[in-house]
Structure formats: structure tokens, C-alpha cells
Coordinates of C-alpha atoms in Angstrom, one line a residue:
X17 CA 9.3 183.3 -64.5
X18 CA 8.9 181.1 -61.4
X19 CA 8.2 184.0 -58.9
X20 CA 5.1 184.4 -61.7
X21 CA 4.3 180.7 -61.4
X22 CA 4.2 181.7 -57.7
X23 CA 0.7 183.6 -58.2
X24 CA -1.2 180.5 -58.5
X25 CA -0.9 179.1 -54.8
X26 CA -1.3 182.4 -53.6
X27 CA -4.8 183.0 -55.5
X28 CA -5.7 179.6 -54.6
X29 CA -5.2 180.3 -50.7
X30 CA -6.5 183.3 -51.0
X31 CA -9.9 182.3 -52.8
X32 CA -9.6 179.2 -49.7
X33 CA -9.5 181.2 -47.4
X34 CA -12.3 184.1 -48.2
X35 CA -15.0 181.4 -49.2
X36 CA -14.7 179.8 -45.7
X37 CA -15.1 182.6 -43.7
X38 CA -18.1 184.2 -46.3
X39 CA -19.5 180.6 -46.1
X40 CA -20.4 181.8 -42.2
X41 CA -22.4 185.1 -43.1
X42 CA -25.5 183.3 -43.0
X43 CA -26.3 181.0 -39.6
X44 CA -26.4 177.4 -39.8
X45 CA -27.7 175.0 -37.2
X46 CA -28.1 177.9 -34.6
X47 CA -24.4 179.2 -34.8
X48 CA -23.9 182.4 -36.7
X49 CA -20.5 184.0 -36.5
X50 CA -19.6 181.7 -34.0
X51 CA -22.2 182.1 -31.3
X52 CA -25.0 180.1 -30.3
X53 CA -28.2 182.1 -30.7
X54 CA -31.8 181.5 -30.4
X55 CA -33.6 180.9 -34.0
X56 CA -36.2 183.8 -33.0
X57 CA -33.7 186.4 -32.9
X58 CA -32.3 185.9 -36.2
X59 CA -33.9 188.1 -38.1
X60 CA -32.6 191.0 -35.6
X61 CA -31.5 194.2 -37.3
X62 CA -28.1 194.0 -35.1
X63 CA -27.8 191.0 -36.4
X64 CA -28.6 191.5 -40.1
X65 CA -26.2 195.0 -39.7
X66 CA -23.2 192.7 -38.5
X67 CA -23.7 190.4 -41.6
X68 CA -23.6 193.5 -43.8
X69 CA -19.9 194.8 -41.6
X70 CA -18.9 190.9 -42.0
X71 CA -19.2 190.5 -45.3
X72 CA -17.5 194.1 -46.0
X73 CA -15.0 193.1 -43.7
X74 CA -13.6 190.1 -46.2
X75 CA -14.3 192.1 -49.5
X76 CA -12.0 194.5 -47.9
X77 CA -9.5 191.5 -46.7
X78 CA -9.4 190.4 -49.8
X79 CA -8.5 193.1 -51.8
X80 CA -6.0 194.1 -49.1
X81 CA -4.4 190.2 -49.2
X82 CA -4.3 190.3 -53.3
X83 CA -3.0 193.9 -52.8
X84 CA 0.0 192.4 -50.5
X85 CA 1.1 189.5 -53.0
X86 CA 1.7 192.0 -55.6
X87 CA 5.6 192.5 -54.6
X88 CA 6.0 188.8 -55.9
X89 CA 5.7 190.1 -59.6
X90 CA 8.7 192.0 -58.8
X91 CA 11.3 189.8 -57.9
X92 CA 11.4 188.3 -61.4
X93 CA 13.4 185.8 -61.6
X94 CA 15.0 185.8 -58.4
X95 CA 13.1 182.7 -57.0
X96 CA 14.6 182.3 -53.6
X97 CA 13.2 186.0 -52.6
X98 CA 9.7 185.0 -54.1
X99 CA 9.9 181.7 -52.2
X100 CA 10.1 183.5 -48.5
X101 CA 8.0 186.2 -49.3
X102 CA 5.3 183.7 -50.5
X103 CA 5.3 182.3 -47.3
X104 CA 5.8 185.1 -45.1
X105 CA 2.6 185.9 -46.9
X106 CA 0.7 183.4 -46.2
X107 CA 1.7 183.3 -42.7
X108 CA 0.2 186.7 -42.9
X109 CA -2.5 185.7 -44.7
X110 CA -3.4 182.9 -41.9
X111 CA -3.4 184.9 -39.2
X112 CA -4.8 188.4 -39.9
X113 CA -7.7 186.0 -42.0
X114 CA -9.7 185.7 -38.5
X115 CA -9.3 189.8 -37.4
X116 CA -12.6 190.3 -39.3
X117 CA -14.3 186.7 -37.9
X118 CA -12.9 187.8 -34.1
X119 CA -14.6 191.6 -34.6
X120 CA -17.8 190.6 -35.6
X121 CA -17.7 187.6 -33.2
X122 CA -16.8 189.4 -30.4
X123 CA -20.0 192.1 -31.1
X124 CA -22.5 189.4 -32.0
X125 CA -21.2 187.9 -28.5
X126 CA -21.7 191.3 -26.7
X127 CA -25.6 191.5 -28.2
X128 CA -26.5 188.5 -27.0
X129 CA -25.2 189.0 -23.2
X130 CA -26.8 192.1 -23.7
X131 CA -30.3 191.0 -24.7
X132 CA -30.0 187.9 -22.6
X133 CA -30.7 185.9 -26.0
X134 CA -30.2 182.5 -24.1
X135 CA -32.1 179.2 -24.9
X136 CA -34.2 178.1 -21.5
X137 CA -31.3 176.0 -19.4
X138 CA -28.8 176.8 -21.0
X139 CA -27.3 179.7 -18.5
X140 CA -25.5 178.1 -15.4
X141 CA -22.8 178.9 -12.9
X142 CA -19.6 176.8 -12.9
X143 CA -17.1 177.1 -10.4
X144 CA -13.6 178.3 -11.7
X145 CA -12.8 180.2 -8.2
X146 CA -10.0 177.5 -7.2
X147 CA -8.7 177.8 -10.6
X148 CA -8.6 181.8 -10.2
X149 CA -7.2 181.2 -6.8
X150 CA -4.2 179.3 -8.1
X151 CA -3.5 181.7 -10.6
X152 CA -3.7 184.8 -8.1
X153 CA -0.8 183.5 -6.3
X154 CA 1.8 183.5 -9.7
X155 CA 4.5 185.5 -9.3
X156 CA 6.9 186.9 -11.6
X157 CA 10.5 184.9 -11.6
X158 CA 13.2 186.7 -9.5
X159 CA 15.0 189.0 -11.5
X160 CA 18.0 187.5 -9.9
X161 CA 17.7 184.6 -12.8
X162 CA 19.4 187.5 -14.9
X163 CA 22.1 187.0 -13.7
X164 CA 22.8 183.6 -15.1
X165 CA 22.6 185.1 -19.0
X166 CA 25.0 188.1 -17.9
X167 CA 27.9 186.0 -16.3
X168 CA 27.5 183.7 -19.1
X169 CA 28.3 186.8 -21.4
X170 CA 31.2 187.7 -19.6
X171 CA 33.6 184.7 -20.6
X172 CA 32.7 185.9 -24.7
X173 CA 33.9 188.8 -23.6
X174 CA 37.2 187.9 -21.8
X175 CA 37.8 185.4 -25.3
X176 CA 37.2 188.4 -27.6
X177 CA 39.2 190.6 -26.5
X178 CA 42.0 188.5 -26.2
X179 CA 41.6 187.1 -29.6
X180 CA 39.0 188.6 -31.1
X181 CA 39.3 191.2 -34.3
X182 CA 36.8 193.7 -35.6
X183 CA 33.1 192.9 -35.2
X184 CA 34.2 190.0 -33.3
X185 CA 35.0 191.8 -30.4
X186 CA 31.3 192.6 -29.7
X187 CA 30.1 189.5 -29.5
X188 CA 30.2 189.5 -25.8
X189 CA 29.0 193.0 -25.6
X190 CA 26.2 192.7 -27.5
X191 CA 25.2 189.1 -25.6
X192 CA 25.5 191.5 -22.2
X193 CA 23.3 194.1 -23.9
X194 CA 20.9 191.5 -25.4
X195 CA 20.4 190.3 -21.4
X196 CA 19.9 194.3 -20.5
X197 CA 17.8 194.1 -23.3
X198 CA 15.6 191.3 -21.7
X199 CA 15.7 192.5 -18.6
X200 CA 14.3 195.5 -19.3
X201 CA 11.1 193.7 -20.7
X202 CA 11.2 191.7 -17.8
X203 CA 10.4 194.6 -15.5
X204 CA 7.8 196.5 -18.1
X205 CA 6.0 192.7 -18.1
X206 CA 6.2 191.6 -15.0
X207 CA 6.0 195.2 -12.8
X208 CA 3.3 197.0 -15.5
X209 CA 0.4 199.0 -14.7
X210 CA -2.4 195.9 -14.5
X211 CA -4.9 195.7 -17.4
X212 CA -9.0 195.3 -16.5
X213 CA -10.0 192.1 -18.4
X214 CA -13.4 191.8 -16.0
X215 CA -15.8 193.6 -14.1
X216 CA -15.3 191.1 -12.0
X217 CA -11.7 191.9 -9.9
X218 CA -10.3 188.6 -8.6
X219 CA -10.2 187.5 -12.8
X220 CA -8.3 190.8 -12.8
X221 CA -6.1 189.7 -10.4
X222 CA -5.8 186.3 -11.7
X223 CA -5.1 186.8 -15.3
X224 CA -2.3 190.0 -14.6
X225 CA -0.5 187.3 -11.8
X226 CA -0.3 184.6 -15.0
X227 CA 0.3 187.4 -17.4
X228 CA 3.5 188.6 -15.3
X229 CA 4.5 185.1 -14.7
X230 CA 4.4 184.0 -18.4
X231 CA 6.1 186.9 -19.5
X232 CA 8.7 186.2 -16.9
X233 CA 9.9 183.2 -17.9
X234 CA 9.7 184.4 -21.5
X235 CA 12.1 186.9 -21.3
X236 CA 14.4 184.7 -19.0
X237 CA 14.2 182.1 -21.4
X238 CA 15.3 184.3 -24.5
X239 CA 17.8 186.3 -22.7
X240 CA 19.7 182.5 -21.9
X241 CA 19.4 181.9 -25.9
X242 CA 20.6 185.2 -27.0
X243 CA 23.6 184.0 -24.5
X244 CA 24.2 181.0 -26.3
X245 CA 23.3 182.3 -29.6
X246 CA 26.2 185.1 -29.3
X247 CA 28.8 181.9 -28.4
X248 CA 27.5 180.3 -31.3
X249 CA 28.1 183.3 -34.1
X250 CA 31.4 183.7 -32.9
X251 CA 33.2 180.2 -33.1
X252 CA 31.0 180.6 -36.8
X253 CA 32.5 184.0 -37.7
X254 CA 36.0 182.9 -36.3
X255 CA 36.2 179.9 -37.9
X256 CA 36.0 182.5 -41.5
X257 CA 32.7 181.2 -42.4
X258 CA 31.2 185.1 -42.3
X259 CA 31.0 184.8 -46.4
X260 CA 28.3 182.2 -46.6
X261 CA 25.3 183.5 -47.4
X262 CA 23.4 180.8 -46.0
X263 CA 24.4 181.0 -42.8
X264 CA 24.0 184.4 -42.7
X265 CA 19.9 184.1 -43.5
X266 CA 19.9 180.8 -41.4
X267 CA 21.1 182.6 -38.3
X268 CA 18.8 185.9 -38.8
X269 CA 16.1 183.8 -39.7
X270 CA 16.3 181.4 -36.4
X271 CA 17.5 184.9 -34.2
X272 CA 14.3 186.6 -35.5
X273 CA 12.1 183.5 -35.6
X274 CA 12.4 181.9 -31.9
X275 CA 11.6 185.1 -30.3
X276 CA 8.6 185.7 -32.6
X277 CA 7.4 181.9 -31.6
X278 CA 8.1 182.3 -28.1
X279 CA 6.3 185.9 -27.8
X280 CA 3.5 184.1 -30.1
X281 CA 3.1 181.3 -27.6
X282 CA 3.0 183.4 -24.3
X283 CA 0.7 186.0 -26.1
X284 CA -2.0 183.2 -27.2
X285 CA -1.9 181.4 -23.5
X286 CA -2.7 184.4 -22.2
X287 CA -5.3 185.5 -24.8
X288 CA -6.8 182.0 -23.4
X289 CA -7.4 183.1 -19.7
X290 CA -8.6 186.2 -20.8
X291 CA -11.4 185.1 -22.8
X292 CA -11.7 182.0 -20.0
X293 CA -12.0 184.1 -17.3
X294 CA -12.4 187.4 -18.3
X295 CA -15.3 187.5 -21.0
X296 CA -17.3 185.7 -19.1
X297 CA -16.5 188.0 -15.8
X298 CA -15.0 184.3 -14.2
X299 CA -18.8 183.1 -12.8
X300 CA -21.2 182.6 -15.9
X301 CA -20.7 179.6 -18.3
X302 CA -23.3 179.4 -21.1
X303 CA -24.3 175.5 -21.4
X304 CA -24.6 175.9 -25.0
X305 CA -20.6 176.3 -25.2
X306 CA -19.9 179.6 -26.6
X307 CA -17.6 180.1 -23.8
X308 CA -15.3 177.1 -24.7
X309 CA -14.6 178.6 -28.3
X310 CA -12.5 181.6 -27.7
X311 CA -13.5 183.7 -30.4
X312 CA -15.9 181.2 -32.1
X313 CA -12.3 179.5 -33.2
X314 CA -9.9 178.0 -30.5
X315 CA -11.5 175.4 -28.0
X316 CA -10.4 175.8 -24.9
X317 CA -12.2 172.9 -22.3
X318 CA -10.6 171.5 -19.4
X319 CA -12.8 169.1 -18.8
X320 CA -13.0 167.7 -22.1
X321 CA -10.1 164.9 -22.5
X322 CA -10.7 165.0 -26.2
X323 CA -7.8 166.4 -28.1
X324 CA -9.6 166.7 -31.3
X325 CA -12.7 168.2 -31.9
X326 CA -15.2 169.5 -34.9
X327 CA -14.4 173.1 -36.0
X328 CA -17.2 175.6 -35.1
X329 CA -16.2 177.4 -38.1
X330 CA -14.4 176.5 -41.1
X331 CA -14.1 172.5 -41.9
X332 CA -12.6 169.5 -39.9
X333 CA -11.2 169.4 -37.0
X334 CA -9.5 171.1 -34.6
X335 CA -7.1 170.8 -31.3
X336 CA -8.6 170.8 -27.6
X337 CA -5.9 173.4 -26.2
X338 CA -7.1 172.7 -22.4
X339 CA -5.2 169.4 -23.1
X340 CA -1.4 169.0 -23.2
X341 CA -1.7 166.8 -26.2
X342 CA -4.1 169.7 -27.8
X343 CA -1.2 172.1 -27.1
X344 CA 1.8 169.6 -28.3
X345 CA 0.2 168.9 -31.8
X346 CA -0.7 172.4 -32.2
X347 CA 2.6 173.9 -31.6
X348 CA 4.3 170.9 -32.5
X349 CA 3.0 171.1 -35.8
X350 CA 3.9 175.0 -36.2
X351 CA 7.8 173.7 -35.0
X352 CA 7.7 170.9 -37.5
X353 CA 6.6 173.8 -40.9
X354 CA 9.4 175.7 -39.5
X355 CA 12.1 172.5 -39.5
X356 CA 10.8 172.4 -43.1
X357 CA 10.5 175.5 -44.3
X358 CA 13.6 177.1 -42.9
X359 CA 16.3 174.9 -44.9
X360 CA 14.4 174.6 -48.0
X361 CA 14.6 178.6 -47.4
X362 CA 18.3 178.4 -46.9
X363 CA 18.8 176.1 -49.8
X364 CA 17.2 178.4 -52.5
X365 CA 18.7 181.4 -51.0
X366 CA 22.3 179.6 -51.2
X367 CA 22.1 178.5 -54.9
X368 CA 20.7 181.9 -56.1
X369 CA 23.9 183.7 -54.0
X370 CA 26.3 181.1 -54.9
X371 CA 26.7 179.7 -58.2
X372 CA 28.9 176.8 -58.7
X373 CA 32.8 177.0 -59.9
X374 CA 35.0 174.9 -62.2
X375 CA 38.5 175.0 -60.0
X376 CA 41.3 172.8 -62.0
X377 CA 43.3 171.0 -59.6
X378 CA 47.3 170.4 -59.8
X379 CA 46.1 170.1 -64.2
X380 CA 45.0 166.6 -62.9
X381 CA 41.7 166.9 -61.2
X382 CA 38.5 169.1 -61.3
X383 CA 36.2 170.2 -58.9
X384 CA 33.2 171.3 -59.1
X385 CA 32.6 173.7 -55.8
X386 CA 28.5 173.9 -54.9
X387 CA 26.6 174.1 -51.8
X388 CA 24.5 171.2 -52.4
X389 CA 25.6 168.9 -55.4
X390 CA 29.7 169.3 -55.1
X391 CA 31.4 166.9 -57.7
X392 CA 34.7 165.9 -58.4
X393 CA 36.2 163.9 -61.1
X394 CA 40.3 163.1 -62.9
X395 CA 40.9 164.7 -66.2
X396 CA 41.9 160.6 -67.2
X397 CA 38.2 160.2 -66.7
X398 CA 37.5 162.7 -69.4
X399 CA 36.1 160.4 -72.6
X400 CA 35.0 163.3 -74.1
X401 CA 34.7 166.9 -74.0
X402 CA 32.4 169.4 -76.4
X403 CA 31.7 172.9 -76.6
X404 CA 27.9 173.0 -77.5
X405 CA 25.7 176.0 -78.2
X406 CA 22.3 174.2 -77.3
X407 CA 21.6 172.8 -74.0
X408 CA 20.3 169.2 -73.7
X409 CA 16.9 168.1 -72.7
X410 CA 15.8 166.5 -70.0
X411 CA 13.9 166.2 -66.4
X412 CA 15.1 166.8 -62.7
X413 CA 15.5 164.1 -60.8
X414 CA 17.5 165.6 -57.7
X415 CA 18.6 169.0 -58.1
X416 CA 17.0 172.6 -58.5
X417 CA 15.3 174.0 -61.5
X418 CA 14.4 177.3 -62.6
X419 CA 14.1 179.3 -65.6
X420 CA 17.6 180.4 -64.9
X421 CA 19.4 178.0 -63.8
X422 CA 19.3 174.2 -63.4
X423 CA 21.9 172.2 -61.1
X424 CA 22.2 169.0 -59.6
X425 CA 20.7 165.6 -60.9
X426 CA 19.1 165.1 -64.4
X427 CA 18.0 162.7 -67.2
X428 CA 19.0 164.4 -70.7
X429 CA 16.6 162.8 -73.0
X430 CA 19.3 161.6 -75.5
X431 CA 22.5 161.3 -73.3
X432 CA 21.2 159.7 -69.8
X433 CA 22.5 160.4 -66.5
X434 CA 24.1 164.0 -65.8
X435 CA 25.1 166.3 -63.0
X436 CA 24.0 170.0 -64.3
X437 CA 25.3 173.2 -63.5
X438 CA 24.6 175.4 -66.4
X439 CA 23.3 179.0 -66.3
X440 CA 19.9 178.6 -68.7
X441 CA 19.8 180.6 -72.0
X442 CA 23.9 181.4 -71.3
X443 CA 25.6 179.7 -74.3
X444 CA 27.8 178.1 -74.8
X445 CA 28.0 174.9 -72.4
X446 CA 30.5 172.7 -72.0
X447 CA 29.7 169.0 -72.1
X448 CA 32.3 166.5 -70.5
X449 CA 31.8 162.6 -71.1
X450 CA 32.4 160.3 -67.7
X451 CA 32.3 156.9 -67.5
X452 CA 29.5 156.7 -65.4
X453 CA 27.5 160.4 -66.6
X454 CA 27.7 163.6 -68.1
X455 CA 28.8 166.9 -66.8
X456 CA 27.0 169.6 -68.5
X457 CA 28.4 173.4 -67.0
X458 CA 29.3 177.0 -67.9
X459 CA 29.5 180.4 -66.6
X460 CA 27.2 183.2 -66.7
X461 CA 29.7 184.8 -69.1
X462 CA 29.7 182.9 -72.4
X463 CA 33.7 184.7 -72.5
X464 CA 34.5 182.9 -69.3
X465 CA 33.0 179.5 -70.3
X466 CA 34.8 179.8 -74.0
X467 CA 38.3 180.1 -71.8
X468 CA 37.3 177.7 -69.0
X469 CA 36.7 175.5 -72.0
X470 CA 40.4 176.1 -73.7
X471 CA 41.8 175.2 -70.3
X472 CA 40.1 172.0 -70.1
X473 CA 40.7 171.1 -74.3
X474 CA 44.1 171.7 -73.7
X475 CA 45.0 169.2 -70.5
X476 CA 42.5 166.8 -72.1
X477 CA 43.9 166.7 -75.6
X478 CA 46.4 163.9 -76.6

């Protein structure tokens, strides 16, 4: 039922999201699909065409983006699978939202170079050739830094082999691969055929010497985590902690998901340059700014100190990237919906793998084994103890709720304070009176919870 509940966000994103970027078919105050263009030309058929693709464009999106968060209907009540794939699609969503914008953009840019459709005064040179100068002399980190990640792979490997069993015995292989791995992207990044950004070849030059430096570092730096990660996952898997399923998403989610950031970062710093430099052939600057929003969206201006700025499409505000504080909030903020998202992630993937158990301990103590709300309590605590066939009422106050199960804290309308672990519609439940709460629990097999329930009646009774 929840994964259904699911839909609405989604539509509500969706609907955002398409009404924002239709909202800039038309132009307003001289900017139409990001560019600043005379009001005379307006009525151009290029231009009235490129509305037309534009708006097709999103109708297309749309359908495509409503198409996509279909697969949440099937999940059915398996919430923690409907909660990442929500997300994963609006992190799709989000990003593959301005392909369409950066298209048109890029053409309605392209028409106006073309036709020279520049206000008077507002064409001027600006001088970016120390800045290309600088960046011609990058180069690519010595590939001797490899070397570091592979030695650091060898002790894993001395450890499991002495002591390691099965799977464990690759760990330190696979780290040594892993740096291969990296290494090998190194030189494809680093010693690749150079790409023509410009017409103009000292940008060329510029933007492949930062290109092959970036990348550099990148594959270092992931080759030195893929080290440490392979020490990490085997003092976890040694330890016997292979069965959680939580660590098990938790560690493919953060193996998967630093790379992804890390290739994400380099590729949008160097996406940067390129329009910086290489769009505008690294001579000609527009005065009336087009060249400081890459793609009509990102703001890019060294020598504006601001580090917030009015959108040039959509609403509010958005980062200076030229600035270091621009660049801290912008990826700070992505690293902070990650912190946030990932264990909430982990947390409804645990209690939909792992459902709580009853254990009696030594016919004096139970225990109630769970990920996130644990309890454990002295049969001489028992005041009472019931085997009911309707489950009590109440509201969540810290704990997890869906329309199969409920666990952790609640308010039962006509008994108070209780710790929940019951299966939803899985009669019968049994209902144990503390001191201080109630215990409501049962198994997904109603036979199970009937002789879980004889267990308890019969070291409670007398």
C-alpha cells in the first residue's frame, strides 16, 4: 500500500518540475531559453521552431519520467525497495530534467553567434590568456602514486592467506586488481587522444592539460579508497557479520556511491572550463552575461565574490561556482542528502529483511532481538499476558509503520505506552503487561505465535 502512497511525491515532482522548464518557452525580460537576445529578433522563425522542439522536448520528458516511476506499483508492499527506487528516480528525474533546456539552449546560443544578434556594447574582449596559460602547464600526477594503493594491498593479502577462508582470501586480490583497475583509467584519462573544445587551440590545450590532471587525481584518489575499503570488508566479514543485510546494502551503496560522486564532481569542473573557455573560443565575453551561465543554468564568474545569485531560469537562487564557498554549499549540500538518505535507506531495508525474534532466555528473561528498537524484559515483570485476535489502536511515536508491519514506539489508544512488533493483519498477537508498558508481538505465522504464546503462558503461570 505504501509503495502506492509513494505516487504522490513523485507526480508532484514531476508536475514541479515540467511547469518550470515550460514556464521558459516564451521570453521574458530579454532572456529566452537562457540567452540574452535582442527584442527585434524575437519573432525569428529559428526562434519560434526551437520553441516548438522545446516544448516537444518536455511533453516527451514527461511521458518518459511518468513512464519510469511505473516499476514503483510493483513492489507492493515491499516499502524499503519503493523507498530507494523513489529516490533513485528523482535523482534521475533532476538531472536528465535540463538535457532538453541544455539542447535548445545550446542551439538558441549558436543562432545568435551566428547572426551576431548582440545589443550595441554589449560585445567585448576580456583577457583569460594568463588563466589559459596556467592551465596549459597541468600535468597528469605521476603514475608512480600507484604504487602507494598496490603496496597497501599487499599486507591484505599476506593476512588472508594466512588466515583468511573462502571469499576472504580475495580481499587483497581484488584491492590489487581494484588499483590495476584504476590505473588503467589513469592512463586512458590522462594519456587520451585530446578532444577539440575550440577553434581556438591554446583553450584546446588548456582545457585537455586540466582535463588530464583532474582525472588524475580522480583515479589516484579512488584507487587509495578501494585500498582502504577492501581492509574495511574484511575485519567486517571476519568478524561473522556477512549475514546482515544492512551492511551488505550500506557497503554497495557507499562502494558504488563515492565513485559516482567523485566522477560527477570531476566531470562538472571540467564541463565548467569547457563552456568558460571553450564556447566562447577563450577571447570573446558577451557583456550581457550569457557567458557566465553555462548552459543558461550554472553561474560560473570569477570575478563576482557573490556566492549566491538569482536563477536565470527556474526560481530563487542559485550558487556562484567560481567561488569556493559557491562550490562548498553546492556539493556540501549533495554530501549532506546523501548522510541522510543513505541510513534512512539502510534502516528500511534492515527492518523489511529482518523481522524481530522472541528468544526466551535461561526460562527467566526475554529478549526481543531487532535492529533498531531491541528490548529486554524478566518474566517476574510479566503482570499480565493475553492472546488477542485484534490488534490495538494507536499512533507512532518512534518506530516504523507500514501496512505490514509496525515496530518500535506507540500510543495504543486504550492501553498507553507500548513497544510494537507485530506483523499487521497476522493474528493472533500476543499482549504482555510491564510495569512501565505494553509489549504487543507475534510472528508472521499465526502457528508460531500460538506456540511462542504456550511457552511464555506456561513460565508465567503460577
Amino acid at each position: 500500500m505504501e509503495t502506492y502512497l509513494l505516487l504522490a511525491p513523485v507526480l508532484i515532482v514531476l508536475a514541479t518540475v515540467v511547469a518550470i522548464y515550460l514556464g521558459h518557452s516564451k521570453p521574458k525580460d530579454g532572456l529566452w531559453f537562457g540567452v540574452k537576445l535582442p527584442i527585434e529578433v524575437l519573432e525569428d522563425e529559428r526562434l519560434l521552431s526551437l520553441k516548438r522542439e522545446y516544448r516537444q522536448s518536455y511533453a516527451l520528458f514527461a511521458v518518459m519520467a511518468a513512464v519510469a516511476a511505473l516499476p514503483i506499483l510493483w513492489f507492493g508492499d515491499t516499502f524499503s525497495l519503493g523507498f530507494i527506487y523513489v529516490f533513485l528516480w528523482l535523482a534521475g528525474v533532476m538531472y536528465t530534467s535540463t538535457v532538453p533546456f541544455k539542447r535548445i539552449h545550446y542551439k538558441a546560443a549558436k543562432l545568435k553567434r551566428d547572426n551576431d544578434w548582440f545589443a550595441p556594447g554589449t560585445r567585448k574582449k576580456v583577457r583569460v590568456d594568463i588563466e589559459i596559460a596556467l592551465m596549459k602547464g597541468k600535468l597528469p600526477l605521476s603514475p608512480y602514486w600507484f604504487v602507494l594503493p598496490a603496496l597497501m594491498s599487499v599486507p591484505l593479502i599476506v593476512i588472508s592467506l594466512k588466515g583468511g577462508v573462502g571469499v576472504l582470501r580475495l580481499s587483497g586480490f581484488a584491492s590489487l586488481v581494484m588499483t590495476a583497475v584504476m590505473f588503467l583509467l589513469y592512463l586512458a584519462f590522462s594519456r587520451g587522444k585530446p578532444r577539440a573544445h575550440s577553434r581556438n587551440a591554446l583553450p584546446n590545450m588548456a582545457i585537455n592539460a586540466a582535463a588530464a590532471r583532474l582525472w588524475s587525481i580522480l583515479w589516484l584518489a579512488l584507487a587509495l579508497f578501494e585500498a582502504v575499503n577492501a581492509f574495511v570488508a574484511y575485519n567486517v566479514l571476519s568478524k561473522g557479520y556477512s549475514g546482515d543485510p544492512g551492511l551488505w546494502f550500506g557497503g554497495i551503496f557507499m562502494v558504488s556511491l563515492v565513485p559516482l560522486i567523485g566522477i560527477y564532481v570531476v566531470h562538472q569542473h571540467i564541463k565548467e572550463l569547457e563552456y568558460r573557455y571553450g564556447d566562447t573560443d577563450g577571447s570573446t565575453y558577451p557583456a550581457d552575461g550569457d557567458a557566465l551561465w553555462r548552459h543558461g543554468l550554472s553561474y560560473y564568474n570569477p570575478k563576482d565574490k557573490s556566492v549566491f545569485v538569482p536563477k536565470r531560469v527556474g526560481i530563487g537562487s542559485t550558487v556562484n561556482m567560481a567561488t569556493r564557498a559557491g562550490r562548498m554549499f553546492y556539493y556540501g549540500t549533495l554530501a549532506v542528502v546523501a548522510a541522510v538518505i543513505i541510513p534512512i535507506a539502510m534502516m528500511v531495508v534492515r527492518a523489511d529483511t529482518s523481522p524481530p525474534k522472541l528468544v526466551i532466555q535461561d526460562e527467566q528473561n526475554v529478549i526481543i532481538e531487532d535492529s533498531m528498537y531491541p528490548l529486554e524484559f524478566a518474566l517476574d515483570d510479566v503482570l499480565e499476558l493475553t492472546l488477542e485476535d485484534d490488534m490495538p489502536s494507536g499512533f507512532r511515536q518512534n518506530g516504523i509503520a507500514t501496512s505490514e508491519y509496525a515496530r518500535g514506539d506507540f500510543k495504543l489508544t486504550e492501553l498507553g505506552a507500548a513497544k510494537l512488533y507485530v506483523f499487521k493483519g497476522n493474528a493472533p498477537y500476543i499482549l504482555i503487561k510491564l510495569p512501565d508498558r505494553y509489549v504487543v508481538y507475534n510472528e508472521k505465522d499465526p502457528a508460531a505465535t500460538a506456540v511462542l504464546f504456550g511457552q511464555l503462558k506456561a513460565l508465567t503461570a503460577g
